[in-house]
Amino acid sequence: MNTEPLTSATEQVLRSVLDHRAIQLAFQPVVQLHDGLVRGYEALARFDHQHFTSPVHAFAAANAAGLGVDLELLAAQTAFQRLDDMPPGAWLSINLSVEAITTPAVTTLLLEHAHRGITIELTEHTQVTDYHALNQITDTLRTAGILIAVDDAGAGYASLSHVLQLRPDIIKLDITLVRDIDTDPIRTALARALATFARETGAMLIAEGIETHAEHEKLRSLGIELGQGYYMARPGPLPSRHIEPLL
């Protein structure tokens, strides 16, 4: 998370982004590791590099300006404009913070599109103080047909607390556990444990950040069925409207 002090110029840029809806998207596929079949796409926000070095920088600046939820809402609205372009059978995944999904405007938007095959990847960099209230919202979204995913599992205490408290439909294995998993027995042991946990709780497990053939094959051997990463495909435009293997 970027902690640089917010300048008035940066805040002005952010307000211009919101006013002009100046946000672009890239899409990274989630694939079945055994055959490369695309199961879904994660929508990733992109901004003018002249103003923001990365999306993380843009959202951190927006949070510092009190505009974080507004920017997340715009990203979600922009992503949902592409729902008609999704290949049949593939879900569309968007990233939202706890602050965002507990905001009525965001919840309303999600429920309006709940029947379209969407997944919410829940990200959180601050401590959740009221899981009961959060569960009420996620239960409402799930009942409407939206899948709930916990991002960055294994990266820290907060993500594991989300897994325990929210009982997500999807658990995303953090890139820090995937990197060099083919040579690291500690990473292997933790990934195997999370794979067992996912199977026993009925959740899907997605390994993020797969960059090598060796990592890909190790994850397959651990029984992890789904993955994302540069080894399969970098973020980019949506393909033509059909699902085909990437490998």
mmCIF file with all atom_site columns, N, CA, C and O in Angstrom, residues 101-133:
data_model
loop_
_atom_site.group_PDB
_atom_site.id
_atom_site.type_symbol
_atom_site.label_atom_id
_atom_site.label_alt_id
_atom_site.label_comp_id
_atom_site.label_asym_id
_atom_site.label_entity_id
_atom_site.label_seq_id
_atom_site.pdbx_PDB_ins_code
_atom_site.Cartn_x
_atom_site.Cartn_y
_atom_site.Cartn_z
_atom_site.occupancy
_atom_site.B_iso_or_equiv
_atom_site.pdbx_formal_charge
_atom_site.auth_seq_id
_atom_site.auth_comp_id
_atom_site.auth_asym_id
_atom_site.auth_atom_id
_atom_site.pdbx_PDB_model_num
ATOM 1   N N  . ILE A 1 101 ? -17.990 -2.989  -0.292  1.00 0.00 ? 101 ILE A N  1
ATOM 2   C CA . ILE A 1 101 ? -19.200 -3.826  -0.359  1.00 0.00 ? 101 ILE A CA 1
ATOM 3   C C  . ILE A 1 101 ? -20.182 -3.506  0.763   1.00 0.00 ? 101 ILE A C  1
ATOM 4   O O  . ILE A 1 101 ? -21.343 -3.913  0.691   1.00 0.00 ? 101 ILE A O  1
ATOM 5   N N  . THR A 1 102 ? -19.738 -2.793  1.788   1.00 0.00 ? 102 THR A N  1
ATOM 6   C CA . THR A 1 102 ? -20.663 -2.373  2.841   1.00 0.00 ? 102 THR A CA 1
ATOM 7   C C  . THR A 1 102 ? -21.265 -1.000  2.556   1.00 0.00 ? 102 THR A C  1
ATOM 8   O O  . THR A 1 102 ? -21.975 -0.444  3.393   1.00 0.00 ? 102 THR A O  1
ATOM 9   N N  . THR A 1 103 ? -20.993 -0.464  1.373   1.00 0.00 ? 103 THR A N  1
ATOM 10  C CA . THR A 1 103 ? -21.571 0.810   0.936   1.00 0.00 ? 103 THR A CA 1
ATOM 11  C C  . THR A 1 103 ? -22.825 0.525   0.111   1.00 0.00 ? 103 THR A C  1
ATOM 12  O O  . THR A 1 103 ? -22.772 -0.259  -0.844  1.00 0.00 ? 103 THR A O  1
ATOM 13  N N  . PRO A 1 104 ? -23.964 1.115   0.448   1.00 0.00 ? 104 PRO A N  1
ATOM 14  C CA . PRO A 1 104 ? -25.221 0.784   -0.238  1.00 0.00 ? 104 PRO A CA 1
ATOM 15  C C  . PRO A 1 104 ? -25.172 0.895   -1.752  1.00 0.00 ? 104 PRO A C  1
ATOM 16  O O  . PRO A 1 104 ? -25.730 0.042   -2.457  1.00 0.00 ? 104 PRO A O  1
ATOM 17  N N  . ALA A 1 105 ? -24.520 1.918   -2.295  1.00 0.00 ? 105 ALA A N  1
ATOM 18  C CA . ALA A 1 105 ? -24.477 2.074   -3.750  1.00 0.00 ? 105 ALA A CA 1
ATOM 19  C C  . ALA A 1 105 ? -23.769 0.904   -4.411  1.00 0.00 ? 105 ALA A C  1
ATOM 20  O O  . ALA A 1 105 ? -24.170 0.450   -5.492  1.00 0.00 ? 105 ALA A O  1
ATOM 21  N N  . VAL A 1 106 ? -22.730 0.407   -3.776  1.00 0.00 ? 106 VAL A N  1
ATOM 22  C CA . VAL A 1 106 ? -21.997 -0.724  -4.331  1.00 0.00 ? 106 VAL A CA 1
ATOM 23  C C  . VAL A 1 106 ? -22.829 -2.003  -4.209  1.00 0.00 ? 106 VAL A C  1
ATOM 24  O O  . VAL A 1 106 ? -22.933 -2.791  -5.164  1.00 0.00 ? 106 VAL A O  1
ATOM 25  N N  . THR A 1 107 ? -23.430 -2.215  -3.049  1.00 0.00 ? 107 THR A N  1
ATOM 26  C CA . THR A 1 107 ? -24.270 -3.399  -2.853  1.00 0.00 ? 107 THR A CA 1
ATOM 27  C C  . THR A 1 107 ? -25.410 -3.434  -3.864  1.00 0.00 ? 107 THR A C  1
ATOM 28  O O  . THR A 1 107 ? -25.717 -4.483  -4.442  1.00 0.00 ? 107 THR A O  1
ATOM 29  N N  . THR A 1 108 ? -26.025 -2.297  -4.095  1.00 0.00 ? 108 THR A N  1
ATOM 30  C CA . THR A 1 108 ? -27.113 -2.215  -5.074  1.00 0.00 ? 108 THR A CA 1
ATOM 31  C C  . THR A 1 108 ? -26.628 -2.592  -6.462  1.00 0.00 ? 108 THR A C  1
ATOM 32  O O  . THR A 1 108 ? -27.288 -3.356  -7.186  1.00 0.00 ? 108 THR A O  1
ATOM 33  N N  . LEU A 1 109 ? -25.467 -2.068  -6.855  1.00 0.00 ? 109 LEU A N  1
ATOM 34  C CA . LEU A 1 109 ? -24.903 -2.402  -8.162  1.00 0.00 ? 109 LEU A CA 1
ATOM 35  C C  . LEU A 1 109 ? -24.666 -3.900  -8.292  1.00 0.00 ? 109 LEU A C  1
ATOM 36  O O  . LEU A 1 109 ? -24.993 -4.517  -9.320  1.00 0.00 ? 109 LEU A O  1
ATOM 37  N N  . LEU A 1 110 ? -24.106 -4.503  -7.255  1.00 0.00 ? 110 LEU A N  1
ATOM 38  C CA . LEU A 1 110 ? -23.819 -5.932  -7.297  1.00 0.00 ? 110 LEU A CA 1
ATOM 39  C C  . LEU A 1 110 ? -25.096 -6.750  -7.436  1.00 0.00 ? 110 LEU A C  1
ATOM 40  O O  . LEU A 1 110 ? -25.161 -7.695  -8.232  1.00 0.00 ? 110 LEU A O  1
ATOM 41  N N  . LEU A 1 111 ? -26.110 -6.400  -6.673  1.00 0.00 ? 111 LEU A N  1
ATOM 42  C CA . LEU A 1 111 ? -27.365 -7.155  -6.720  1.00 0.00 ? 111 LEU A CA 1
ATOM 43  C C  . LEU A 1 111 ? -28.053 -7.001  -8.073  1.00 0.00 ? 111 LEU A C  1
ATOM 44  O O  . LEU A 1 111 ? -28.722 -7.927  -8.543  1.00 0.00 ? 111 LEU A O  1
ATOM 45  N N  . GLU A 1 112 ? -27.881 -5.856  -8.712  1.00 0.00 ? 112 GLU A N  1
ATOM 46  C CA . GLU A 1 112 ? -28.466 -5.658  -10.039 1.00 0.00 ? 112 GLU A CA 1
ATOM 47  C C  . GLU A 1 112 ? -27.855 -6.596  -11.081 1.00 0.00 ? 112 GLU A C  1
ATOM 48  O O  . GLU A 1 112 ? -28.494 -6.912  -12.091 1.00 0.00 ? 112 GLU A O  1
ATOM 49  N N  . HIS A 1 113 ? -26.620 -7.032  -10.837 1.00 0.00 ? 113 HIS A N  1
ATOM 50  C CA . HIS A 1 113 ? -25.924 -7.887  -11.799 1.00 0.00 ? 113 HIS A CA 1
ATOM 51  C C  . HIS A 1 113 ? -25.690 -9.292  -11.251 1.00 0.00 ? 113 HIS A C  1
ATOM 52  O O  . HIS A 1 113 ? -24.926 -10.073 -11.829 1.00 0.00 ? 113 HIS A O  1
ATOM 53  N N  . ALA A 1 114 ? -26.358 -9.632  -10.173 1.00 0.00 ? 114 ALA A N  1
ATOM 54  C CA . ALA A 1 114 ? -26.082 -10.896 -9.478  1.00 0.00 ? 114 ALA A CA 1
ATOM 55  C C  . ALA A 1 114 ? -26.340 -12.118 -10.346 1.00 0.00 ? 114 ALA A C  1
ATOM 56  O O  . ALA A 1 114 ? -25.713 -13.169 -10.151 1.00 0.00 ? 114 ALA A O  1
ATOM 57  N N  . HIS A 1 115 ? -27.234 -11.998 -11.316 1.00 0.00 ? 115 HIS A N  1
ATOM 58  C CA . HIS A 1 115 ? -27.607 -13.141 -12.156 1.00 0.00 ? 115 HIS A CA 1
ATOM 59  C C  . HIS A 1 115 ? -26.656 -13.327 -13.332 1.00 0.00 ? 115 HIS A C  1
ATOM 60  O O  . HIS A 1 115 ? -26.844 -14.245 -14.135 1.00 0.00 ? 115 HIS A O  1
ATOM 61  N N  . ARG A 1 116 ? -25.601 -12.510 -13.431 1.00 0.00 ? 116 ARG A N  1
ATOM 62  C CA . ARG A 1 116 ? -24.742 -12.505 -14.613 1.00 0.00 ? 116 ARG A CA 1
ATOM 63  C C  . ARG A 1 116 ? -23.473 -13.326 -14.456 1.00 0.00 ? 116 ARG A C  1
ATOM 64  O O  . ARG A 1 116 ? -22.611 -13.300 -15.328 1.00 0.00 ? 116 ARG A O  1
ATOM 65  N N  . GLY A 1 117 ? -23.321 -14.044 -13.352 1.00 0.00 ? 117 GLY A N  1
ATOM 66  C CA . GLY A 1 117 ? -22.125 -14.857 -13.170 1.00 0.00 ? 117 GLY A CA 1
ATOM 67  C C  . GLY A 1 117 ? -20.925 -14.043 -12.733 1.00 0.00 ? 117 GLY A C  1
ATOM 68  O O  . GLY A 1 117 ? -19.898 -14.001 -13.421 1.00 0.00 ? 117 GLY A O  1
ATOM 69  N N  . ILE A 1 118 ? -21.035 -13.386 -11.582 1.00 0.00 ? 118 ILE A N  1
ATOM 70  C CA . ILE A 1 118 ? -19.942 -12.549 -11.101 1.00 0.00 ? 118 ILE A CA 1
ATOM 71  C C  . ILE A 1 118 ? -19.385 -13.082 -9.782  1.00 0.00 ? 118 ILE A C  1
ATOM 72  O O  . ILE A 1 118 ? -20.069 -13.765 -9.022  1.00 0.00 ? 118 ILE A O  1
ATOM 73  N N  . THR A 1 119 ? -18.126 -12.748 -9.562  1.00 0.00 ? 119 THR A N  1
ATOM 74  C CA . THR A 1 119 ? -17.421 -13.110 -8.334  1.00 0.00 ? 119 THR A CA 1
ATOM 75  C C  . THR A 1 119 ? -16.825 -11.850 -7.726  1.00 0.00 ? 119 THR A C  1
ATOM 76  O O  . THR A 1 119 ? -16.286 -11.007 -8.456  1.00 0.00 ? 119 THR A O  1
ATOM 77  N N  . ILE A 1 120 ? -16.939 -11.738 -6.407  1.00 0.00 ? 120 ILE A N  1
ATOM 78  C CA . ILE A 1 120 ? -16.331 -10.616 -5.685  1.00 0.00 ? 120 ILE A CA 1
ATOM 79  C C  . ILE A 1 120 ? -15.092 -11.118 -4.968  1.00 0.00 ? 120 ILE A C  1
ATOM 80  O O  . ILE A 1 120 ? -15.174 -12.013 -4.128  1.00 0.00 ? 120 ILE A O  1
ATOM 81  N N  . GLU A 1 121 ? -13.935 -10.569 -5.322  1.00 0.00 ? 121 GLU A N  1
ATOM 82  C CA . GLU A 1 121 ? -12.703 -10.879 -4.614  1.00 0.00 ? 121 GLU A CA 1
ATOM 83  C C  . GLU A 1 121 ? -12.531 -9.845  -3.504  1.00 0.00 ? 121 GLU A C  1
ATOM 84  O O  . GLU A 1 121 ? -12.322 -8.663  -3.772  1.00 0.00 ? 121 GLU A O  1
ATOM 85  N N  . LEU A 1 122 ? -12.644 -10.318 -2.279  1.00 0.00 ? 122 LEU A N  1
ATOM 86  C CA . LEU A 1 122 ? -12.642 -9.414  -1.139  1.00 0.00 ? 122 LEU A CA 1
ATOM 87  C C  . LEU A 1 122 ? -11.212 -9.135  -0.702  1.00 0.00 ? 122 LEU A C  1
ATOM 88  O O  . LEU A 1 122 ? -10.472 -10.038 -0.316  1.00 0.00 ? 122 LEU A O  1
ATOM 89  N N  . THR A 1 123 ? -10.825 -7.883  -0.785  1.00 0.00 ? 123 THR A N  1
ATOM 90  C CA . THR A 1 123 ? -9.502  -7.463  -0.345  1.00 0.00 ? 123 THR A CA 1
ATOM 91  C C  . THR A 1 123 ? -9.664  -6.569  0.876   1.00 0.00 ? 123 THR A C  1
ATOM 92  O O  . THR A 1 123 ? -10.639 -5.824  0.991   1.00 0.00 ? 123 THR A O  1
ATOM 93  N N  . GLU A 1 124 ? -8.719  -6.623  1.785   1.00 0.00 ? 124 GLU A N  1
ATOM 94  C CA . GLU A 1 124 ? -8.842  -5.821  3.003   1.00 0.00 ? 124 GLU A CA 1
ATOM 95  C C  . GLU A 1 124 ? -7.466  -5.580  3.598   1.00 0.00 ? 124 GLU A C  1
ATOM 96  O O  . GLU A 1 124 ? -6.718  -6.519  3.836   1.00 0.00 ? 124 GLU A O  1
ATOM 97  N N  . HIS A 1 125 ? -7.145  -4.319  3.787   1.00 0.00 ? 125 HIS A N  1
ATOM 98  C CA . HIS A 1 125 ? -5.853  -3.951  4.360   1.00 0.00 ? 125 HIS A CA 1
ATOM 99  C C  . HIS A 1 125 ? -5.992  -3.357  5.755   1.00 0.00 ? 125 HIS A C  1
ATOM 100 O O  . HIS A 1 125 ? -5.005  -2.958  6.366   1.00 0.00 ? 125 HIS A O  1
ATOM 101 N N  . THR A 1 126 ? -7.208  -3.292  6.239   1.00 0.00 ? 126 THR A N  1
ATOM 102 C CA . THR A 1 126 ? -7.450  -2.857  7.619   1.00 0.00 ? 126 THR A CA 1
ATOM 103 C C  . THR A 1 126 ? -8.255  -3.935  8.326   1.00 0.00 ? 126 THR A C  1
ATOM 104 O O  . THR A 1 126 ? -8.942  -4.741  7.701   1.00 0.00 ? 126 THR A O  1
ATOM 105 N N  . GLN A 1 127 ? -8.186  -3.933  9.637   1.00 0.00 ? 127 GLN A N  1
ATOM 106 C CA . GLN A 1 127 ? -8.840  -4.968  10.423  1.00 0.00 ? 127 GLN A CA 1
ATOM 107 C C  . GLN A 1 127 ? -10.357 -4.849  10.347  1.00 0.00 ? 127 GLN A C  1
ATOM 108 O O  . GLN A 1 127 ? -10.923 -3.768  10.432  1.00 0.00 ? 127 GLN A O  1
ATOM 109 N N  . VAL A 1 128 ? -11.028 -5.989  10.163  1.00 0.00 ? 128 VAL A N  1
ATOM 110 C CA . VAL A 1 128 ? -12.489 -6.021  10.183  1.00 0.00 ? 128 VAL A CA 1
ATOM 111 C C  . VAL A 1 128 ? -12.939 -6.113  11.637  1.00 0.00 ? 128 VAL A C  1
ATOM 112 O O  . VAL A 1 128 ? -12.533 -7.012  12.369  1.00 0.00 ? 128 VAL A O  1
ATOM 113 N N  . THR A 1 129 ? -13.770 -5.177  12.053  1.00 0.00 ? 129 THR A N  1
ATOM 114 C CA . THR A 1 129 ? -14.203 -5.138  13.454  1.00 0.00 ? 129 THR A CA 1
ATOM 115 C C  . THR A 1 129 ? -15.573 -5.762  13.666  1.00 0.00 ? 129 THR A C  1
ATOM 116 O O  . THR A 1 129 ? -15.937 -6.067  14.798  1.00 0.00 ? 129 THR A O  1
ATOM 117 N N  . ASP A 1 130 ? -16.337 -5.958  12.601  1.00 0.00 ? 130 ASP A N  1
ATOM 118 C CA . ASP A 1 130 ? -17.690 -6.493  12.742  1.00 0.00 ? 130 ASP A CA 1
ATOM 119 C C  . ASP A 1 130 ? -17.955 -7.526  11.650  1.00 0.00 ? 130 ASP A C  1
ATOM 120 O O  . ASP A 1 130 ? -18.544 -7.220  10.606  1.00 0.00 ? 130 ASP A O  1
ATOM 121 N N  . TYR A 1 131 ? -17.522 -8.741  11.888  1.00 0.00 ? 131 TYR A N  1
ATOM 122 C CA . TYR A 1 131 ? -17.738 -9.799  10.901  1.00 0.00 ? 131 TYR A CA 1
ATOM 123 C C  . TYR A 1 131 ? -19.216 -10.167 10.786  1.00 0.00 ? 131 TYR A C  1
ATOM 124 O O  . TYR A 1 131 ? -19.655 -10.632 9.732   1.00 0.00 ? 131 TYR A O  1
ATOM 125 N N  . HIS A 1 132 ? -19.985 -9.974  11.866  1.00 0.00 ? 132 HIS A N  1
ATOM 126 C CA . HIS A 1 132 ? -21.414 -10.293 11.793  1.00 0.00 ? 132 HIS A CA 1
ATOM 127 C C  . HIS A 1 132 ? -22.089 -9.437  10.725  1.00 0.00 ? 132 HIS A C  1
ATOM 128 O O  . HIS A 1 132 ? -22.840 -9.953  9.877   1.00 0.00 ? 132 HIS A O  1
ATOM 129 N N  . ALA A 1 133 ? -21.819 -8.135  10.734  1.00 0.00 ? 133 ALA A N  1
ATOM 130 C CA . ALA A 1 133 ? -22.413 -7.240  9.743   1.00 0.00 ? 133 ALA A CA 1
ATOM 131 C C  . ALA A 1 133 ? -21.901 -7.570  8.342   1.00 0.00 ? 133 ALA A C  1
ATOM 132 O O  . ALA A 1 133 ? -22.663 -7.561  7.364   1.00 0.00 ? 133 ALA A O  1
#
